[in-house]
């Protein structure tokens, strides 16, 4: 079933095509209010947390972390892969998987085309195989700059295939989440991706293989309620928004203000739902350590 | 014609029949032929009215307070139902009920989202919107069913998992996710029935089953049409339009191959004849459960995986 999907060694060098201007997509749970461009325009940018005006170049050198307060800006999937994987080892999978438009939503189709052109991505996830710290892994990285990283059939299928291949090839999976949740434009089909990806992960775990999830800003909705919470080890970047329902929906439902620090990585750590908060700077080292401890395969 | 227009005609017809009936009694005139003809016409009107419901009209029926709840069906379908409480970690969530019972001669585990049958009950049962402890109770009972090789029957009826501070603190996402993962591997047959509203991940957490059936006028969707309209169009008043677009009726889902079958409802909806509806459900359960038990466990799990794999 899986044969024929492997691309001949095609390494990604990942020039992020354009500077993505604020894509204000409205995701399923109202996380849109936190949306910010992952790479702001121009030479200057303002830190969302400390308000400092920063040289974009400085921020880039720090892997998109504020040099002043340590706030982690959002990364595109390509940036993430570039930071994380050993140079020239990443081989993307299923890039040509075509969009299902099960509800025949033409506006959605248009939007997708436009986004594909803008971002150079096919959909909100890059998956593939490569080496990290010298260990062979299957990697999946979501991109919140693409329709809020929402999970529709393409994202779900790519993830499932990646996990299934990891099971077949006896490899660990490392998944970076960044998603507003299920993709509403694909209706019930999006919902079913939650079951599909979770079932694939169940088989991977049953085979005694390692799964590492890294939660990044933002991870909510149907992604939180499926594979994101199912890793053997769950890490998170600092101060990421992580939750089931988006803050706005909760505020509306209960008619109250939310407590300070609610639904952050720190909140999840405190409540026992993640193993560690790891800064971007240390991420590669920490994952390498985990892979080593699980006697990963050296490439 | 909309349901409202049909209903107006139906009422007029009912009134007319009553008048003629009275007239024939008072005057001693035999109008039985005429009456019979009119009764037939009335019945036809009723059928037509409910055959052509719009998605929004179905939602209205699916959400009716009088619509039978999980407990109503449990009472009619099973014997010796014994409710089992608590998740063993935090508490007992009244929005999900579960327990053991007999389906004729088959011991089964039954789990359901429980909406209230009046306002007071609804507040207690949180309108069928579970907290994490509800999903964890469900999982505990499912693992127990697996241990004793009991088939599991889940009644899905929820607007969605609850959104609130406590729900987040206790890991609503994790609770749902865990159910999806565990259910996909559970070594016992699972049947899920959407009896009213199947709302989002909160519904799916009881829905990773070998057989998924829906009642004729029930709905199952990624989120409520109100939510969809408010997010995509920033206008929750366009819910009716969203309902059209979302393809959330039992008929839509059957055509997509997402569900296995549709259970016909009594005329006017399940609430008109709850017992009759329960009998239909029972008959179906008695047909499909023995068949599922005939599969080897390996076969059953393989088919379950394939079922969701295709979606
Ligand atoms: Zn800063």
PDB file of C-alpha atoms in Angstrom, chain A residues 1-291:
ATOM      1  CA  UNK A   1       0.000   0.000   0.000  1.00  0.00           C
ATOM      2  CA  UNK A   2       2.811   2.341   0.815  1.00  0.00           C
ATOM      3  CA  UNK A   3       5.101   1.613  -2.088  1.00  0.00           C
ATOM      4  CA  UNK A   4       5.498   4.244  -4.708  1.00  0.00           C
ATOM      5  CA  UNK A   5       5.052   7.166  -2.444  1.00  0.00           C
ATOM      6  CA  UNK A   6       8.691   7.575  -1.660  1.00  0.00           C
ATOM      7  CA  UNK A   7      10.322  10.287  -3.568  1.00  0.00           C
ATOM      8  CA  UNK A   8      13.764   9.823  -4.915  1.00  0.00           C
ATOM      9  CA  UNK A   9      16.159  11.633  -2.651  1.00  0.00           C
ATOM     10  CA  UNK A  10      14.863  15.088  -2.974  1.00  0.00           C
ATOM     11  CA  UNK A  11      16.291  17.232  -0.280  1.00  0.00           C
ATOM     12  CA  UNK A  12      14.574  20.237   0.922  1.00  0.00           C
ATOM     13  CA  UNK A  13      16.531  23.435   1.164  1.00  0.00           C
ATOM     14  CA  UNK A  14      13.475  25.361   2.013  1.00  0.00           C
ATOM     15  CA  UNK A  15      13.558  28.930   0.988  1.00  0.00           C
ATOM     16  CA  UNK A  16      10.450  30.320   2.532  1.00  0.00           C
ATOM     17  CA  UNK A  17       8.976  31.832  -0.553  1.00  0.00           C
ATOM     18  CA  UNK A  18       7.498  35.047   0.558  1.00  0.00           C
ATOM     19  CA  UNK A  19       7.133  36.956   3.677  1.00  0.00           C
ATOM     20  CA  UNK A  20       3.745  35.867   4.718  1.00  0.00           C
ATOM     21  CA  UNK A  21       1.559  38.796   5.454  1.00  0.00           C
ATOM     22  CA  UNK A  22      -0.885  38.427   8.256  1.00  0.00           C
ATOM     23  CA  UNK A  23      -3.129  35.607   7.126  1.00  0.00           C
ATOM     24  CA  UNK A  24      -6.173  36.079   9.206  1.00  0.00           C
ATOM     25  CA  UNK A  25      -7.789  32.740   8.920  1.00  0.00           C
ATOM     26  CA  UNK A  26     -10.460  31.942  11.367  1.00  0.00           C
ATOM     27  CA  UNK A  27      -9.962  28.579  12.815  1.00  0.00           C
ATOM     28  CA  UNK A  28     -12.488  26.357  14.420  1.00  0.00           C
ATOM     29  CA  UNK A  29     -12.015  27.429  17.966  1.00  0.00           C
ATOM     30  CA  UNK A  30     -11.428  31.096  17.663  1.00  0.00           C
ATOM     31  CA  UNK A  31      -7.685  31.120  18.072  1.00  0.00           C
ATOM     32  CA  UNK A  32      -7.466  33.648  15.304  1.00  0.00           C
ATOM     33  CA  UNK A  33      -7.054  36.472  17.725  1.00  0.00           C
ATOM     34  CA  UNK A  34      -3.575  35.211  18.508  1.00  0.00           C
ATOM     35  CA  UNK A  35      -2.639  34.961  14.859  1.00  0.00           C
ATOM     36  CA  UNK A  36       0.452  36.810  13.914  1.00  0.00           C
ATOM     37  CA  UNK A  37       2.562  36.592  10.823  1.00  0.00           C
ATOM     38  CA  UNK A  38       5.270  34.032  11.345  1.00  0.00           C
ATOM     39  CA  UNK A  39       7.777  36.258   9.643  1.00  0.00           C
ATOM     40  CA  UNK A  40       6.901  39.890   9.900  1.00  0.00           C
ATOM     41  CA  UNK A  41       7.636  42.270   7.112  1.00  0.00           C
ATOM     42  CA  UNK A  42      10.634  44.455   6.915  1.00  0.00           C
ATOM     43  CA  UNK A  43      13.636  45.142   9.024  1.00  0.00           C
ATOM     44  CA  UNK A  44      11.919  45.739  12.289  1.00  0.00           C
ATOM     45  CA  UNK A  45       9.475  43.860  14.363  1.00  0.00           C
ATOM     46  CA  UNK A  46       7.836  44.299  17.681  1.00  0.00           C
ATOM     47  CA  UNK A  47       7.995  41.535  20.272  1.00  0.00           C
ATOM     48  CA  UNK A  48       4.538  40.348  21.104  1.00  0.00           C
ATOM     49  CA  UNK A  49       5.453  39.817  24.721  1.00  0.00           C
ATOM     50  CA  UNK A  50       7.844  42.532  25.863  1.00  0.00           C
ATOM     51  CA  UNK A  51       6.952  45.086  23.214  1.00  0.00           C
ATOM     52  CA  UNK A  52      10.592  45.683  22.367  1.00  0.00           C
ATOM     53  CA  UNK A  53      11.311  46.816  18.824  1.00  0.00           C
ATOM     54  CA  UNK A  54      13.741  44.304  17.418  1.00  0.00           C
ATOM     55  CA  UNK A  55      15.964  43.980  14.397  1.00  0.00           C
ATOM     56  CA  UNK A  56      14.472  41.207  12.320  1.00  0.00           C
ATOM     57  CA  UNK A  57      17.966  40.015  11.598  1.00  0.00           C
ATOM     58  CA  UNK A  58      18.703  39.627  15.296  1.00  0.00           C
ATOM     59  CA  UNK A  59      15.543  37.630  15.752  1.00  0.00           C
ATOM     60  CA  UNK A  60      16.444  35.419  12.830  1.00  0.00           C
ATOM     61  CA  UNK A  61      19.831  34.725  14.301  1.00  0.00           C
ATOM     62  CA  UNK A  62      18.133  33.609  17.490  1.00  0.00           C
ATOM     63  CA  UNK A  63      15.920  31.116  15.648  1.00  0.00           C
ATOM     64  CA  UNK A  64      12.953  33.491  15.910  1.00  0.00           C
ATOM     65  CA  UNK A  65      13.271  33.974  19.639  1.00  0.00           C
ATOM     66  CA  UNK A  66      13.141  37.442  21.156  1.00  0.00           C
ATOM     67  CA  UNK A  67      16.709  38.343  22.184  1.00  0.00           C
ATOM     68  CA  UNK A  68      15.308  40.468  24.985  1.00  0.00           C
ATOM     69  CA  UNK A  69      12.674  38.339  26.729  1.00  0.00           C
ATOM     70  CA  UNK A  70      13.023  34.907  25.155  1.00  0.00           C
ATOM     71  CA  UNK A  71       9.557  34.902  23.603  1.00  0.00           C
ATOM     72  CA  UNK A  72       9.271  32.215  20.910  1.00  0.00           C
ATOM     73  CA  UNK A  73       7.803  33.511  17.662  1.00  0.00           C
ATOM     74  CA  UNK A  74       6.042  31.084  15.413  1.00  0.00           C
ATOM     75  CA  UNK A  75       8.073  29.200  12.873  1.00  0.00           C
ATOM     76  CA  UNK A  76       7.067  27.967   9.475  1.00  0.00           C
ATOM     77  CA  UNK A  77       7.409  24.236   8.938  1.00  0.00           C
ATOM     78  CA  UNK A  78      10.378  24.811   6.637  1.00  0.00           C
ATOM     79  CA  UNK A  79      12.179  26.950   9.174  1.00  0.00           C
ATOM     80  CA  UNK A  80      11.572  24.308  11.788  1.00  0.00           C
ATOM     81  CA  UNK A  81      12.981  21.544   9.625  1.00  0.00           C
ATOM     82  CA  UNK A  82      15.985  23.608   8.742  1.00  0.00           C
ATOM     83  CA  UNK A  83      16.735  24.269  12.390  1.00  0.00           C
ATOM     84  CA  UNK A  84      16.190  20.759  13.541  1.00  0.00           C
ATOM     85  CA  UNK A  85      17.308  18.222  11.004  1.00  0.00           C
ATOM     86  CA  UNK A  86      20.866  17.365  10.098  1.00  0.00           C
ATOM     87  CA  UNK A  87      21.793  19.260   6.928  1.00  0.00           C
ATOM     88  CA  UNK A  88      20.779  17.656   3.639  1.00  0.00           C
ATOM     89  CA  UNK A  89      19.135  14.642   5.209  1.00  0.00           C
ATOM     90  CA  UNK A  90      15.460  15.490   5.068  1.00  0.00           C
ATOM     91  CA  UNK A  91      13.429  13.828   2.401  1.00  0.00           C
ATOM     92  CA  UNK A  92       9.849  15.115   2.220  1.00  0.00           C
ATOM     93  CA  UNK A  93       7.006  12.701   1.596  1.00  0.00           C
ATOM     94  CA  UNK A  94       3.673  12.992  -0.193  1.00  0.00           C
ATOM     95  CA  UNK A  95       4.119  16.557  -1.309  1.00  0.00           C
ATOM     96  CA  UNK A  96       1.907  15.901  -4.276  1.00  0.00           C
ATOM     97  CA  UNK A  97      -1.047  14.629  -2.300  1.00  0.00           C
ATOM     98  CA  UNK A  98      -4.006  16.427  -3.813  1.00  0.00           C
ATOM     99  CA  UNK A  99      -6.630  18.335  -1.980  1.00  0.00           C
ATOM    100  CA  UNK A 100      -9.901  16.650  -1.237  1.00  0.00           C
ATOM    101  CA  UNK A 101     -12.748  19.062  -1.305  1.00  0.00           C
ATOM    102  CA  UNK A 102     -15.404  16.762   0.045  1.00  0.00           C
ATOM    103  CA  UNK A 103     -18.018  19.425   0.649  1.00  0.00           C
ATOM    104  CA  UNK A 104     -17.509  20.976  -2.800  1.00  0.00           C
ATOM    105  CA  UNK A 105     -16.678  24.310  -1.295  1.00  0.00           C
ATOM    106  CA  UNK A 106     -15.406  26.501  -4.091  1.00  0.00           C
ATOM    107  CA  UNK A 107     -14.429  29.367  -1.887  1.00  0.00           C
ATOM    108  CA  UNK A 108     -12.276  26.988   0.081  1.00  0.00           C
ATOM    109  CA  UNK A 109     -10.667  25.688  -3.073  1.00  0.00           C
ATOM    110  CA  UNK A 110      -9.801  29.230  -4.114  1.00  0.00           C
ATOM    111  CA  UNK A 111      -8.369  30.019  -0.728  1.00  0.00           C
ATOM    112  CA  UNK A 112      -6.236  26.885  -0.839  1.00  0.00           C
ATOM    113  CA  UNK A 113      -4.814  27.755  -4.229  1.00  0.00           C
ATOM    114  CA  UNK A 114      -3.969  31.213  -3.048  1.00  0.00           C
ATOM    115  CA  UNK A 115      -2.303  29.879   0.088  1.00  0.00           C
ATOM    116  CA  UNK A 116      -0.344  27.293  -1.826  1.00  0.00           C
ATOM    117  CA  UNK A 117       1.048  30.032  -4.013  1.00  0.00           C
ATOM    118  CA  UNK A 118       1.808  32.300  -1.105  1.00  0.00           C
ATOM    119  CA  UNK A 119       3.502  29.751   1.093  1.00  0.00           C
ATOM    120  CA  UNK A 120       4.940  27.241  -1.344  1.00  0.00           C
ATOM    121  CA  UNK A 121       3.303  24.546   0.751  1.00  0.00           C
ATOM    122  CA  UNK A 122       0.791  21.996  -0.455  1.00  0.00           C
ATOM    123  CA  UNK A 123      -0.995  21.966   2.860  1.00  0.00           C
ATOM    124  CA  UNK A 124      -0.436  22.644   6.553  1.00  0.00           C
ATOM    125  CA  UNK A 125       2.021  19.843   7.215  1.00  0.00           C
ATOM    126  CA  UNK A 126       5.418  18.735   5.961  1.00  0.00           C
ATOM    127  CA  UNK A 127       6.228  15.103   6.622  1.00  0.00           C
ATOM    128  CA  UNK A 128       9.207  13.006   5.726  1.00  0.00           C
ATOM    129  CA  UNK A 129      12.235  11.152   6.848  1.00  0.00           C
ATOM    130  CA  UNK A 130      15.665  12.329   7.810  1.00  0.00           C
ATOM    131  CA  UNK A 131      18.245  12.356  10.489  1.00  0.00           C
ATOM    132  CA  UNK A 132      18.278  14.342  13.706  1.00  0.00           C
ATOM    133  CA  UNK A 133      21.427  14.333  15.786  1.00  0.00           C
ATOM    134  CA  UNK A 134      22.543  11.407  13.706  1.00  0.00           C
ATOM    135  CA  UNK A 135      19.418   9.325  14.365  1.00  0.00           C
ATOM    136  CA  UNK A 136      16.972   8.289  11.692  1.00  0.00           C
ATOM    137  CA  UNK A 137      13.483   9.620  12.360  1.00  0.00           C
ATOM    138  CA  UNK A 138      10.164  10.185  10.685  1.00  0.00           C
ATOM    139  CA  UNK A 139       9.207  13.821  11.122  1.00  0.00           C
ATOM    140  CA  UNK A 140       5.956  15.690  10.815  1.00  0.00           C
ATOM    141  CA  UNK A 141       5.803  19.462  11.190  1.00  0.00           C
ATOM    142  CA  UNK A 142       2.662  21.534  11.048  1.00  0.00           C
ATOM    143  CA  UNK A 143       2.632  25.066   9.719  1.00  0.00           C
ATOM    144  CA  UNK A 144       0.309  27.506  11.427  1.00  0.00           C
ATOM    145  CA  UNK A 145       0.809  29.941   8.567  1.00  0.00           C
ATOM    146  CA  UNK A 146      -1.266  27.708   6.344  1.00  0.00           C
ATOM    147  CA  UNK A 147      -4.953  27.978   7.210  1.00  0.00           C
ATOM    148  CA  UNK A 148      -4.004  28.099  10.875  1.00  0.00           C
ATOM    149  CA  UNK A 149      -2.348  24.704  10.567  1.00  0.00           C
ATOM    150  CA  UNK A 150      -5.770  23.117  10.499  1.00  0.00           C
ATOM    151  CA  UNK A 151      -6.072  19.382   9.917  1.00  0.00           C
ATOM    152  CA  UNK A 152      -8.102  18.329   6.923  1.00  0.00           C
ATOM    153  CA  UNK A 153      -7.877  15.191   4.846  1.00  0.00           C
ATOM    154  CA  UNK A 154      -4.488  15.977   3.326  1.00  0.00           C
ATOM    155  CA  UNK A 155      -2.843  16.722   6.645  1.00  0.00           C
ATOM    156  CA  UNK A 156      -4.498  13.665   8.196  1.00  0.00           C
ATOM    157  CA  UNK A 157      -3.497  11.402   5.332  1.00  0.00           C
ATOM    158  CA  UNK A 158       0.092  12.659   5.239  1.00  0.00           C
ATOM    159  CA  UNK A 159       0.436  12.160   8.952  1.00  0.00           C
ATOM    160  CA  UNK A 160      -1.113   8.707   8.862  1.00  0.00           C
ATOM    161  CA  UNK A 161       1.142   7.605   6.026  1.00  0.00           C
ATOM    162  CA  UNK A 162       4.168   8.974   7.822  1.00  0.00           C
ATOM    163  CA  UNK A 163       3.275   7.158  11.034  1.00  0.00           C
ATOM    164  CA  UNK A 164       2.510   3.931   9.153  1.00  0.00           C
ATOM    165  CA  UNK A 165       5.851   4.060   7.370  1.00  0.00           C
ATOM    166  CA  UNK A 166       7.595   4.727  10.664  1.00  0.00           C
ATOM    167  CA  UNK A 167       5.935   1.583  12.008  1.00  0.00           C
ATOM    168  CA  UNK A 168       6.989  -0.424   8.963  1.00  0.00           C
ATOM    169  CA  UNK A 169      10.555   0.861   9.040  1.00  0.00           C
ATOM    170  CA  UNK A 170      10.719   0.613  12.836  1.00  0.00           C
ATOM    171  CA  UNK A 171      11.543   4.289  13.240  1.00  0.00           C
ATOM    172  CA  UNK A 172      10.594   6.815  15.896  1.00  0.00           C
ATOM    173  CA  UNK A 173       8.204   9.595  14.956  1.00  0.00           C
ATOM    174  CA  UNK A 174       8.703  13.182  16.003  1.00  0.00           C
ATOM    175  CA  UNK A 175       5.702  15.449  15.456  1.00  0.00           C
ATOM    176  CA  UNK A 176       5.645  19.209  15.880  1.00  0.00           C
ATOM    177  CA  UNK A 177       2.132  20.517  16.285  1.00  0.00           C
ATOM    178  CA  UNK A 178       0.938  24.029  15.419  1.00  0.00           C
ATOM    179  CA  UNK A 179      -2.724  24.027  14.642  1.00  0.00           C
ATOM    180  CA  UNK A 180      -6.028  25.643  15.347  1.00  0.00           C
ATOM    181  CA  UNK A 181      -7.649  22.215  15.140  1.00  0.00           C
ATOM    182  CA  UNK A 182      -9.745  20.372  12.623  1.00  0.00           C
ATOM    183  CA  UNK A 183     -10.362  22.038   9.259  1.00  0.00           C
ATOM    184  CA  UNK A 184     -13.955  23.092   9.221  1.00  0.00           C
ATOM    185  CA  UNK A 185     -14.193  23.488   5.474  1.00  0.00           C
ATOM    186  CA  UNK A 186     -13.897  19.717   5.132  1.00  0.00           C
ATOM    187  CA  UNK A 187     -16.630  19.033   7.658  1.00  0.00           C
ATOM    188  CA  UNK A 188     -17.030  15.544   9.048  1.00  0.00           C
ATOM    189  CA  UNK A 189     -14.038  14.307   7.052  1.00  0.00           C
ATOM    190  CA  UNK A 190     -11.770  16.508   9.132  1.00  0.00           C
ATOM    191  CA  UNK A 191     -13.234  15.091  12.307  1.00  0.00           C
ATOM    192  CA  UNK A 192     -12.443  11.589  11.139  1.00  0.00           C
ATOM    193  CA  UNK A 193      -8.770  12.497  10.672  1.00  0.00           C
ATOM    194  CA  UNK A 194      -8.570  12.625  14.444  1.00  0.00           C
ATOM    195  CA  UNK A 195      -9.559   8.978  14.688  1.00  0.00           C
ATOM    196  CA  UNK A 196      -7.388   7.979  11.757  1.00  0.00           C
ATOM    197  CA  UNK A 197      -4.179   9.570  13.012  1.00  0.00           C
ATOM    198  CA  UNK A 198      -4.753   8.342  16.562  1.00  0.00           C
ATOM    199  CA  UNK A 199      -5.299   4.789  15.335  1.00  0.00           C
ATOM    200  CA  UNK A 200      -2.087   4.927  13.299  1.00  0.00           C
ATOM    201  CA  UNK A 201      -0.217   6.141  16.353  1.00  0.00           C
ATOM    202  CA  UNK A 202      -1.755   3.333  18.405  1.00  0.00           C
ATOM    203  CA  UNK A 203      -0.253   0.782  16.029  1.00  0.00           C
ATOM    204  CA  UNK A 204       3.109   2.502  16.126  1.00  0.00           C
ATOM    205  CA  UNK A 205       3.071   2.375  19.917  1.00  0.00           C
ATOM    206  CA  UNK A 206       1.879  -1.215  19.951  1.00  0.00           C
ATOM    207  CA  UNK A 207       4.983  -2.073  17.911  1.00  0.00           C
ATOM    208  CA  UNK A 208       7.110  -0.743  20.774  1.00  0.00           C
ATOM    209  CA  UNK A 209       8.258   2.320  18.873  1.00  0.00           C
ATOM    210  CA  UNK A 210       8.899   5.781  20.225  1.00  0.00           C
ATOM    211  CA  UNK A 211       6.758   8.826  19.531  1.00  0.00           C
ATOM    212  CA  UNK A 212       7.774  12.317  20.568  1.00  0.00           C
ATOM    213  CA  UNK A 213       5.320  15.177  20.310  1.00  0.00           C
ATOM    214  CA  UNK A 214       6.425  18.782  20.513  1.00  0.00           C
ATOM    215  CA  UNK A 215       3.610  21.231  21.097  1.00  0.00           C
ATOM    216  CA  UNK A 216       4.197  24.680  19.704  1.00  0.00           C
ATOM    217  CA  UNK A 217       2.120  27.833  19.560  1.00  0.00           C
ATOM    218  CA  UNK A 218      -0.793  27.354  18.976  1.00  0.00           C
ATOM    219  CA  UNK A 219      -2.078  23.811  19.446  1.00  0.00           C
ATOM    220  CA  UNK A 220      -5.806  23.568  19.978  1.00  0.00           C
ATOM    221  CA  UNK A 221      -9.024  21.792  19.050  1.00  0.00           C
ATOM    222  CA  UNK A 222      -9.032  18.547  17.156  1.00  0.00           C
ATOM    223  CA  UNK A 223      -5.254  18.312  17.091  1.00  0.00           C
ATOM    224  CA  UNK A 224      -5.015  18.638  20.868  1.00  0.00           C
ATOM    225  CA  UNK A 225      -7.828  16.103  21.118  1.00  0.00           C
ATOM    226  CA  UNK A 226      -5.983  13.540  19.018  1.00  0.00           C
ATOM    227  CA  UNK A 227      -2.355  12.756  18.208  1.00  0.00           C
ATOM    228  CA  UNK A 228      -0.905  15.813  19.965  1.00  0.00           C
ATOM    229  CA  UNK A 229      -1.704  14.352  23.372  1.00  0.00           C
ATOM    230  CA  UNK A 230      -0.650  10.810  22.546  1.00  0.00           C
ATOM    231  CA  UNK A 231       3.135  10.824  22.411  1.00  0.00           C
ATOM    232  CA  UNK A 232       5.246   8.658  24.665  1.00  0.00           C
ATOM    233  CA  UNK A 233       7.009  11.875  25.460  1.00  0.00           C
ATOM    234  CA  UNK A 234       5.310  15.241  25.092  1.00  0.00           C
ATOM    235  CA  UNK A 235       7.404  18.400  25.045  1.00  0.00           C
ATOM    236  CA  UNK A 236       6.349  21.987  24.506  1.00  0.00           C
ATOM    237  CA  UNK A 237       7.993  25.234  23.579  1.00  0.00           C
ATOM    238  CA  UNK A 238       7.683  27.926  26.256  1.00  0.00           C
ATOM    239  CA  UNK A 239       4.547  30.031  26.481  1.00  0.00           C
ATOM    240  CA  UNK A 240       2.713  28.279  23.670  1.00  0.00           C
ATOM    241  CA  UNK A 241      -1.063  28.365  23.654  1.00  0.00           C
ATOM    242  CA  UNK A 242      -2.230  24.780  24.123  1.00  0.00           C
ATOM    243  CA  UNK A 243      -5.770  23.726  24.811  1.00  0.00           C
ATOM    244  CA  UNK A 244      -8.853  21.948  23.631  1.00  0.00           C
ATOM    245  CA  UNK A 245     -11.211  24.870  23.262  1.00  0.00           C
ATOM    246  CA  UNK A 246      -9.862  28.238  22.195  1.00  0.00           C
ATOM    247  CA  UNK A 247      -9.787  30.954  24.851  1.00  0.00           C
ATOM    248  CA  UNK A 248     -12.433  33.027  23.137  1.00  0.00           C
ATOM    249  CA  UNK A 249     -14.871  30.136  23.003  1.00  0.00           C
ATOM    250  CA  UNK A 250     -14.337  29.426  26.684  1.00  0.00           C
ATOM    251  CA  UNK A 251     -14.802  33.051  27.612  1.00  0.00           C
ATOM    252  CA  UNK A 252     -18.049  33.124  25.690  1.00  0.00           C
ATOM    253  CA  UNK A 253     -19.255  29.838  27.151  1.00  0.00           C
ATOM    254  CA  UNK A 254     -18.628  30.604  30.790  1.00  0.00           C
ATOM    255  CA  UNK A 255     -18.922  34.388  30.611  1.00  0.00           C
ATOM    256  CA  UNK A 256     -15.814  34.936  32.705  1.00  0.00           C
ATOM    257  CA  UNK A 257     -12.327  36.187  32.205  1.00  0.00           C
ATOM    258  CA  UNK A 258      -9.725  33.456  32.084  1.00  0.00           C
ATOM    259  CA  UNK A 259      -7.000  33.199  34.710  1.00  0.00           C
ATOM    260  CA  UNK A 260      -3.522  34.517  33.947  1.00  0.00           C
ATOM    261  CA  UNK A 261      -1.387  31.973  32.141  1.00  0.00           C
ATOM    262  CA  UNK A 262      -4.376  29.739  31.342  1.00  0.00           C
ATOM    263  CA  UNK A 263      -3.706  27.224  28.535  1.00  0.00           C
ATOM    264  CA  UNK A 264      -0.012  27.946  28.262  1.00  0.00           C
ATOM    265  CA  UNK A 265       2.751  25.353  28.148  1.00  0.00           C
ATOM    266  CA  UNK A 266       3.490  26.226  31.761  1.00  0.00           C
ATOM    267  CA  UNK A 267      -0.149  25.615  32.711  1.00  0.00           C
ATOM    268  CA  UNK A 268      -0.085  22.199  31.046  1.00  0.00           C
ATOM    269  CA  UNK A 269       3.144  21.261  32.766  1.00  0.00           C
ATOM    270  CA  UNK A 270       1.676  22.256  36.100  1.00  0.00           C
ATOM    271  CA  UNK A 271      -1.440  20.182  35.459  1.00  0.00           C
ATOM    272  CA  UNK A 272       0.496  17.117  34.456  1.00  0.00           C
ATOM    273  CA  UNK A 273      -0.143  16.973  30.713  1.00  0.00           C
ATOM    274  CA  UNK A 274       3.337  17.462  29.303  1.00  0.00           C
ATOM    275  CA  UNK A 275       6.741  16.118  30.256  1.00  0.00           C
ATOM    276  CA  UNK A 276       8.944  19.161  29.808  1.00  0.00           C
ATOM    277  CA  UNK A 277       9.131  22.648  28.431  1.00  0.00           C
ATOM    278  CA  UNK A 278      12.094  22.933  26.124  1.00  0.00           C
ATOM    279  CA  UNK A 279      13.389  26.131  24.564  1.00  0.00           C
ATOM    280  CA  UNK A 280      13.975  26.249  20.855  1.00  0.00           C
ATOM    281  CA  UNK A 281      17.668  26.562  21.439  1.00  0.00           C
ATOM    282  CA  UNK A 282      17.817  23.296  23.361  1.00  0.00           C
ATOM    283  CA  UNK A 283      15.260  21.401  21.325  1.00  0.00           C
ATOM    284  CA  UNK A 284      17.617  19.519  19.051  1.00  0.00           C
ATOM    285  CA  UNK A 285      19.837  18.486  21.905  1.00  0.00           C
ATOM    286  CA  UNK A 286      16.938  17.277  24.032  1.00  0.00           C
ATOM    287  CA  UNK A 287      15.371  15.265  21.224  1.00  0.00           C
ATOM    288  CA  UNK A 288      18.738  13.748  20.384  1.00  0.00           C
ATOM    289  CA  UNK A 289      19.137  12.713  24.004  1.00  0.00           C
ATOM    290  CA  UNK A 290      15.725  11.053  24.017  1.00  0.00           C
ATOM    291  CA  UNK A 291      16.457   9.230  20.759  1.00  0.00           C
TER     292      UNK A 291
END
